[in-house]
Amino acid sequence: TKSHKQILHLCIMGGPCRLETGGRLRKAGPACTDNFQVRPFEFQGATYHSCEQAYQALKYEPGSQDRDRVAAIRPNVGETDSAHGMRCWNVGQRGRAIREDWDAAKVGAMLAVNRAKYAQHADLAADLLATGTAAIIGGASTSWRFRGEDHGWQRWNGLIQTLIREELREPEDRADPGLLEELLAEVAAYSAGGAAEAGAGTDHGAVVGGQITDAPSQAKHAPSQAKHALSEAKPADPACLLGDVRDHGRRLPRE
């Protein structure tokens, strides 16, 4: 049984990332920064309904029943994105065929599936670009220990969204020209050794610069698509940016 202290330390997973400008009070970012957002996209030959679903599936060996079980989850009629994401998360905790390289590959996997989502949904890329230069901070989430250091999705989710936002911008539009390289280096440093552990030519996806990639051609064209969508988009509704976070108070014991 869990002690009262352990129960108090259960993690509360949140929805969208938070935005912070000039040290001011954080507000909820657009829905696209929530890994539980339901927007179908293709990745490595499969259709996933959210980044969380793809991430949980990629945790398992290709062709395994565990991966197929996660990939088969479909949103129910009237189901919230939060509820669907939690079903994916729960199923993802029960499998046995976890990849040997998963600890090293997990950050790159989350980056890769988010890249795929944005590459296939120009409106979401435009929403992310519309956050401007605001700092993106992940919501409360799970944590883990890797190579003797503590890591948490609260930090990595914010970093991933910031990294993709920089990739979507044209080079001349980047306020901090060195930021993208710094973020890529940080992901690569975390994932160092992931390519060797996964092995060349596996079905896990290519590991480039410490990141798992799937469709580089899609990522290459994402910036122009996003800029086009952004040019035609109406100004963001403040109510939309604030979002409804009441649905995201989920108490969880582990990743």
Tab-separated table of N, CA, C and O in Angstrom, residues 14-85:
chain	number	residue	atom	x	y	z
A	14	GLY	N	-1.071	17.626	-17.052
A	14	GLY	CA	-1.859	18.750	-17.539
A	14	GLY	C	-2.062	18.699	-19.040
A	14	GLY	O	-1.445	17.882	-19.731
A	15	GLY	N	-2.893	19.576	-19.565
A	15	GLY	CA	-3.203	19.623	-20.989
A	15	GLY	C	-2.193	20.429	-21.780
A	15	GLY	O	-1.027	20.050	-21.884
A	16	PRO	N	-2.608	21.567	-22.348
A	16	PRO	CA	-1.678	22.354	-23.164
A	16	PRO	C	-0.510	22.891	-22.350
A	16	PRO	O	-0.594	23.021	-21.130
A	17	CYS	N	0.570	23.210	-23.053
A	17	CYS	CA	1.684	23.888	-22.402
A	17	CYS	C	1.231	25.273	-21.957
A	17	CYS	O	0.151	25.744	-22.325
A	18	ARG	N	2.062	25.914	-21.178
A	18	ARG	CA	1.768	27.269	-20.710
A	18	ARG	C	2.662	28.257	-21.439
A	18	ARG	O	3.769	27.925	-21.859
A	19	LEU	N	2.172	29.490	-21.576
A	19	LEU	CA	2.933	30.548	-22.219
A	19	LEU	C	3.318	31.593	-21.191
A	19	LEU	O	2.534	31.925	-20.303
A	20	GLU	N	4.522	32.109	-21.326
A	20	GLU	CA	4.998	33.131	-20.399
A	20	GLU	C	5.731	34.215	-21.170
A	20	GLU	O	6.632	33.923	-21.963
A	21	THR	N	5.336	35.458	-20.955
A	21	THR	CA	5.972	36.583	-21.627
A	21	THR	C	6.414	37.602	-20.596
A	21	THR	O	5.607	38.058	-19.782
A	22	GLY	N	7.685	37.943	-20.627
A	22	GLY	CA	8.195	38.951	-19.709
A	22	GLY	C	8.005	38.609	-18.246
A	22	GLY	O	7.856	39.499	-17.407
A	23	GLY	N	8.011	37.300	-17.937
A	23	GLY	CA	7.869	36.894	-16.542
A	23	GLY	C	6.462	37.036	-16.004
A	23	GLY	O	6.224	36.861	-14.805
A	24	ARG	N	5.515	37.368	-16.856
A	24	ARG	CA	4.133	37.539	-16.408
A	24	ARG	C	3.465	36.194	-16.161
A	24	ARG	O	3.949	35.155	-16.583
A	25	LEU	N	2.319	36.238	-15.515
A	25	LEU	CA	1.563	35.044	-15.171
A	25	LEU	C	1.335	34.185	-16.407
A	25	LEU	O	0.965	34.684	-17.461
A	26	ARG	N	1.554	32.913	-16.281
A	26	ARG	CA	1.401	31.993	-17.392
A	26	ARG	C	-0.066	31.793	-17.755
A	26	ARG	O	-0.939	31.809	-16.902
A	27	LYS	N	-0.320	31.594	-19.038
A	27	LYS	CA	-1.660	31.245	-19.503
A	27	LYS	C	-1.553	30.022	-20.390
A	27	LYS	O	-0.470	29.708	-20.917
A	28	ALA	N	-2.661	29.330	-20.562
A	28	ALA	CA	-2.639	28.115	-21.370
A	28	ALA	C	-2.331	28.444	-22.818
A	28	ALA	O	-2.861	29.402	-23.383
A	29	GLY	N	-1.454	27.651	-23.421
A	29	GLY	CA	-1.138	27.813	-24.829
A	29	GLY	C	-2.221	27.193	-25.697
A	29	GLY	O	-3.213	26.646	-25.196
A	30	PRO	N	-2.048	27.250	-27.012
A	30	PRO	CA	-3.042	26.667	-27.919
A	30	PRO	C	-3.121	25.149	-27.743
A	30	PRO	O	-2.178	24.511	-27.270
A	31	ALA	N	-4.234	24.584	-28.158
A	31	ALA	CA	-4.479	23.151	-27.979
A	31	ALA	C	-3.420	22.294	-28.662
A	31	ALA	O	-3.163	21.163	-28.232
A	32	CYS	N	-2.790	22.820	-29.694
A	32	CYS	CA	-1.783	22.029	-30.419
A	32	CYS	C	-0.594	21.668	-29.547
A	32	CYS	O	0.147	20.734	-29.870
A	33	THR	N	-0.393	22.374	-28.435
A	33	THR	CA	0.740	22.068	-27.553
A	33	THR	C	0.410	20.982	-26.545
A	33	THR	O	1.234	20.660	-25.684
A	34	ASP	N	-0.776	20.396	-26.656
A	34	ASP	CA	-1.195	19.300	-25.785
A	34	ASP	C	-0.985	17.988	-26.525
A	34	ASP	O	-1.543	17.773	-27.604
A	35	ASN	N	-0.184	17.094	-25.976
A	35	ASN	CA	0.064	15.805	-26.627
A	35	ASN	C	-1.187	14.938	-26.692
A	35	ASN	O	-1.218	13.950	-27.435
A	36	PHE	N	-2.208	15.285	-25.908
A	36	PHE	CA	-3.462	14.529	-25.930
A	36	PHE	C	-4.429	15.052	-27.000
A	36	PHE	O	-5.485	14.469	-27.210
A	37	GLN	N	-4.083	16.138	-27.665
A	37	GLN	CA	-4.968	16.685	-28.692
A	37	GLN	C	-5.253	15.630	-29.757
A	37	GLN	O	-4.339	14.991	-30.276
A	38	VAL	N	-6.508	15.456	-30.116
A	38	VAL	CA	-6.895	14.482	-31.136
A	38	VAL	C	-6.911	15.162	-32.499
A	38	VAL	O	-7.808	15.942	-32.814
A	39	ARG	N	-5.888	14.902	-33.279
A	39	ARG	CA	-5.782	15.331	-34.678
A	39	ARG	C	-4.999	14.239	-35.408
A	39	ARG	O	-3.786	14.135	-35.257
A	40	PRO	N	-5.677	13.387	-36.164
A	40	PRO	CA	-5.036	12.228	-36.793
A	40	PRO	C	-3.872	12.610	-37.705
A	40	PRO	O	-3.916	13.633	-38.393
A	41	PHE	N	-2.844	11.782	-37.698
A	41	PHE	CA	-1.707	11.972	-38.589
A	41	PHE	C	-1.062	10.618	-38.842
A	41	PHE	O	-1.258	9.661	-38.089
A	42	GLU	N	-0.287	10.560	-39.919
A	42	GLU	CA	0.401	9.329	-40.301
A	42	GLU	C	1.827	9.345	-39.751
A	42	GLU	O	2.514	10.371	-39.807
A	43	PHE	N	2.261	8.187	-39.260
A	43	PHE	CA	3.643	8.069	-38.802
A	43	PHE	C	4.092	6.628	-38.944
A	43	PHE	O	3.436	5.718	-38.440
A	44	GLN	N	5.160	6.423	-39.683
A	44	GLN	CA	5.715	5.092	-39.909
A	44	GLN	C	4.649	4.091	-40.368
A	44	GLN	O	4.579	2.968	-39.903
A	45	GLY	N	3.802	4.553	-41.292
A	45	GLY	CA	2.825	3.670	-41.903
A	45	GLY	C	1.559	3.431	-41.116
A	45	GLY	O	0.698	2.662	-41.550
A	46	ALA	N	1.417	4.068	-39.958
A	46	ALA	CA	0.217	3.896	-39.137
A	46	ALA	C	-0.462	5.252	-38.935
A	46	ALA	O	0.180	6.304	-39.016
A	47	THR	N	-1.759	5.216	-38.680
A	47	THR	CA	-2.510	6.430	-38.372
A	47	THR	C	-2.711	6.512	-36.872
A	47	THR	O	-3.228	5.566	-36.251
A	48	TYR	N	-2.285	7.619	-36.297
A	48	TYR	CA	-2.472	7.863	-34.864
A	48	TYR	C	-3.369	9.080	-34.686
A	48	TYR	O	-3.383	9.986	-35.518
A	49	HIS	N	-4.113	9.084	-33.594
A	49	HIS	CA	-5.062	10.167	-33.348
A	49	HIS	C	-4.496	11.256	-32.461
A	49	HIS	O	-5.071	12.339	-32.372
A	50	SER	N	-3.392	10.988	-31.810
A	50	SER	CA	-2.751	11.993	-30.970
A	50	SER	C	-1.277	11.659	-30.828
A	50	SER	O	-0.850	10.512	-31.075
A	51	CYS	N	-0.503	12.644	-30.422
A	51	CYS	CA	0.921	12.394	-30.184
A	51	CYS	C	1.110	11.422	-29.028
A	51	CYS	O	2.040	10.607	-29.032
A	52	GLU	N	0.245	11.496	-28.041
A	52	GLU	CA	0.349	10.574	-26.905
A	52	GLU	C	0.160	9.134	-27.357
A	52	GLU	O	0.894	8.239	-26.936
A	53	GLN	N	-0.817	8.907	-28.233
A	53	GLN	CA	-1.044	7.554	-28.725
A	53	GLN	C	0.168	7.054	-29.501
A	53	GLN	O	0.621	5.918	-29.297
A	54	ALA	N	0.710	7.891	-30.383
A	54	ALA	CA	1.881	7.479	-31.162
A	54	ALA	C	3.064	7.200	-30.249
A	54	ALA	O	3.778	6.205	-30.422
A	55	TYR	N	3.271	8.053	-29.267
A	55	TYR	CA	4.385	7.886	-28.334
A	55	TYR	C	4.258	6.575	-27.567
A	55	TYR	O	5.225	5.812	-27.448
A	56	GLN	N	3.074	6.292	-27.048
A	56	GLN	CA	2.882	5.057	-26.292
A	56	GLN	C	3.059	3.831	-27.178
A	56	GLN	O	3.592	2.804	-26.743
A	57	ALA	N	2.648	3.916	-28.446
A	57	ALA	CA	2.826	2.791	-29.361
A	57	ALA	C	4.302	2.565	-29.672
A	57	ALA	O	4.786	1.425	-29.705
A	58	LEU	N	5.042	3.663	-29.879
A	58	LEU	CA	6.454	3.556	-30.233
A	58	LEU	C	7.303	3.006	-29.098
A	58	LEU	O	8.449	2.598	-29.320
A	59	LYS	N	6.752	2.983	-27.919
A	59	LYS	CA	7.459	2.422	-26.761
A	59	LYS	C	7.735	0.932	-26.958
A	59	LYS	O	8.676	0.379	-26.380
A	60	TYR	N	6.921	0.284	-27.800
A	60	TYR	CA	6.991	-1.170	-27.957
A	60	TYR	C	7.611	-1.574	-29.287
A	60	TYR	O	7.629	-0.805	-30.250
A	61	GLU	N	8.109	-2.786	-29.320
A	61	GLU	CA	8.768	-3.307	-30.512
A	61	GLU	C	7.805	-3.326	-31.705
A	61	GLU	O	6.626	-3.661	-31.561
A	62	PRO	N	8.289	-2.954	-32.894
A	62	PRO	CA	7.450	-3.024	-34.098
A	62	PRO	C	6.912	-4.435	-34.296
A	62	PRO	O	7.629	-5.417	-34.111
A	63	GLY	N	5.651	-4.531	-34.664
A	63	GLY	CA	5.041	-5.834	-34.901
A	63	GLY	C	4.561	-6.538	-33.650
A	63	GLY	O	3.920	-7.595	-33.743
A	64	SER	N	4.832	-5.981	-32.487
A	64	SER	CA	4.395	-6.618	-31.242
A	64	SER	C	2.905	-6.366	-31.010
A	64	SER	O	2.341	-5.379	-31.480
A	65	GLN	N	2.279	-7.259	-30.271
A	65	GLN	CA	0.873	-7.070	-29.923
A	65	GLN	C	0.685	-5.816	-29.078
A	65	GLN	O	-0.345	-5.145	-29.174
A	66	ASP	N	1.692	-5.491	-28.275
A	66	ASP	CA	1.587	-4.305	-27.421
A	66	ASP	C	1.500	-3.039	-28.263
A	66	ASP	O	0.674	-2.162	-27.995
A	67	ARG	N	2.349	-2.935	-29.294
A	67	ARG	CA	2.279	-1.750	-30.155
A	67	ARG	C	0.958	-1.711	-30.903
A	67	ARG	O	0.311	-0.654	-30.991
A	68	ASP	N	0.548	-2.839	-31.434
A	68	ASP	CA	-0.705	-2.893	-32.193
A	68	ASP	C	-1.899	-2.549	-31.312
A	68	ASP	O	-2.863	-1.915	-31.762
A	69	ARG	N	-1.846	-2.968	-30.052
A	69	ARG	CA	-2.945	-2.705	-29.131
A	69	ARG	C	-3.123	-1.196	-28.895
A	69	ARG	O	-4.238	-0.671	-28.895
A	70	VAL	N	-2.018	-0.496	-28.732
A	70	VAL	CA	-2.092	0.958	-28.538
A	70	VAL	C	-2.545	1.639	-29.829
A	70	VAL	O	-3.402	2.528	-29.811
A	71	ALA	N	-1.988	1.209	-30.952
A	71	ALA	CA	-2.304	1.833	-32.231
A	71	ALA	C	-3.760	1.643	-32.632
A	71	ALA	O	-4.301	2.432	-33.413
A	72	ALA	N	-4.406	0.625	-32.102
A	72	ALA	CA	-5.790	0.319	-32.475
A	72	ALA	C	-6.816	1.166	-31.727
A	72	ALA	O	-8.012	1.121	-32.054
A	73	ILE	N	-6.390	1.934	-30.753
A	73	ILE	CA	-7.331	2.730	-29.954
A	73	ILE	C	-7.932	3.837	-30.810
A	73	ILE	O	-7.214	4.603	-31.450
A	74	ARG	N	-9.233	3.928	-30.830
A	74	ARG	CA	-9.941	4.954	-31.583
A	74	ARG	C	-10.757	5.825	-30.630
A	74	ARG	O	-11.263	5.335	-29.628
A	75	PRO	N	-10.885	7.107	-30.941
A	75	PRO	CA	-11.720	7.972	-30.093
A	75	PRO	C	-13.172	7.511	-30.120
A	75	PRO	O	-13.702	7.164	-31.182
A	76	ASN	N	-13.803	7.499	-28.979
A	76	ASN	CA	-15.212	7.166	-28.899
A	76	ASN	C	-16.051	8.394	-29.213
A	76	ASN	O	-15.601	9.534	-29.053
A	77	VAL	N	-17.274	8.168	-29.644
A	77	VAL	CA	-18.183	9.276	-29.934
A	77	VAL	C	-18.399	10.098	-28.663
A	77	VAL	O	-18.727	9.546	-27.614
A	78	GLY	N	-18.178	11.386	-28.753
A	78	GLY	CA	-18.386	12.268	-27.615
A	78	GLY	C	-17.260	12.263	-26.595
A	78	GLY	O	-17.339	12.957	-25.584
A	79	GLU	N	-16.210	11.494	-26.855
A	79	GLU	CA	-15.098	11.399	-25.912
A	79	GLU	C	-14.206	12.632	-26.022
A	79	GLU	O	-13.900	13.102	-27.115
A	80	THR	N	-13.778	13.163	-24.909
A	80	THR	CA	-12.869	14.301	-24.922
A	80	THR	C	-11.464	13.863	-25.315
A	80	THR	O	-11.111	12.686	-25.194
A	81	ASP	N	-10.681	14.815	-25.769
A	81	ASP	CA	-9.287	14.521	-26.082
A	81	ASP	C	-8.567	13.999	-24.848
A	81	ASP	O	-7.736	13.086	-24.929
A	82	SER	N	-8.898	14.586	-23.706
A	82	SER	CA	-8.281	14.169	-22.449
A	82	SER	C	-8.572	12.707	-22.146
A	82	SER	O	-7.672	11.937	-21.798
A	83	ALA	N	-9.837	12.312	-22.298
A	83	ALA	CA	-10.222	10.934	-21.985
A	83	ALA	C	-9.565	9.948	-22.948
A	83	ALA	O	-9.100	8.877	-22.547
A	84	HIS	N	-9.524	10.309	-24.226
A	84	HIS	CA	-8.881	9.431	-25.203
A	84	HIS	C	-7.397	9.310	-24.893
A	84	HIS	O	-6.821	8.203	-24.926
A	85	GLY	N	-6.761	10.426	-24.583
A	85	GLY	CA	-5.345	10.391	-24.257
A	85	GLY	C	-5.045	9.538	-23.039
A	85	GLY	O	-4.047	8.812	-22.996
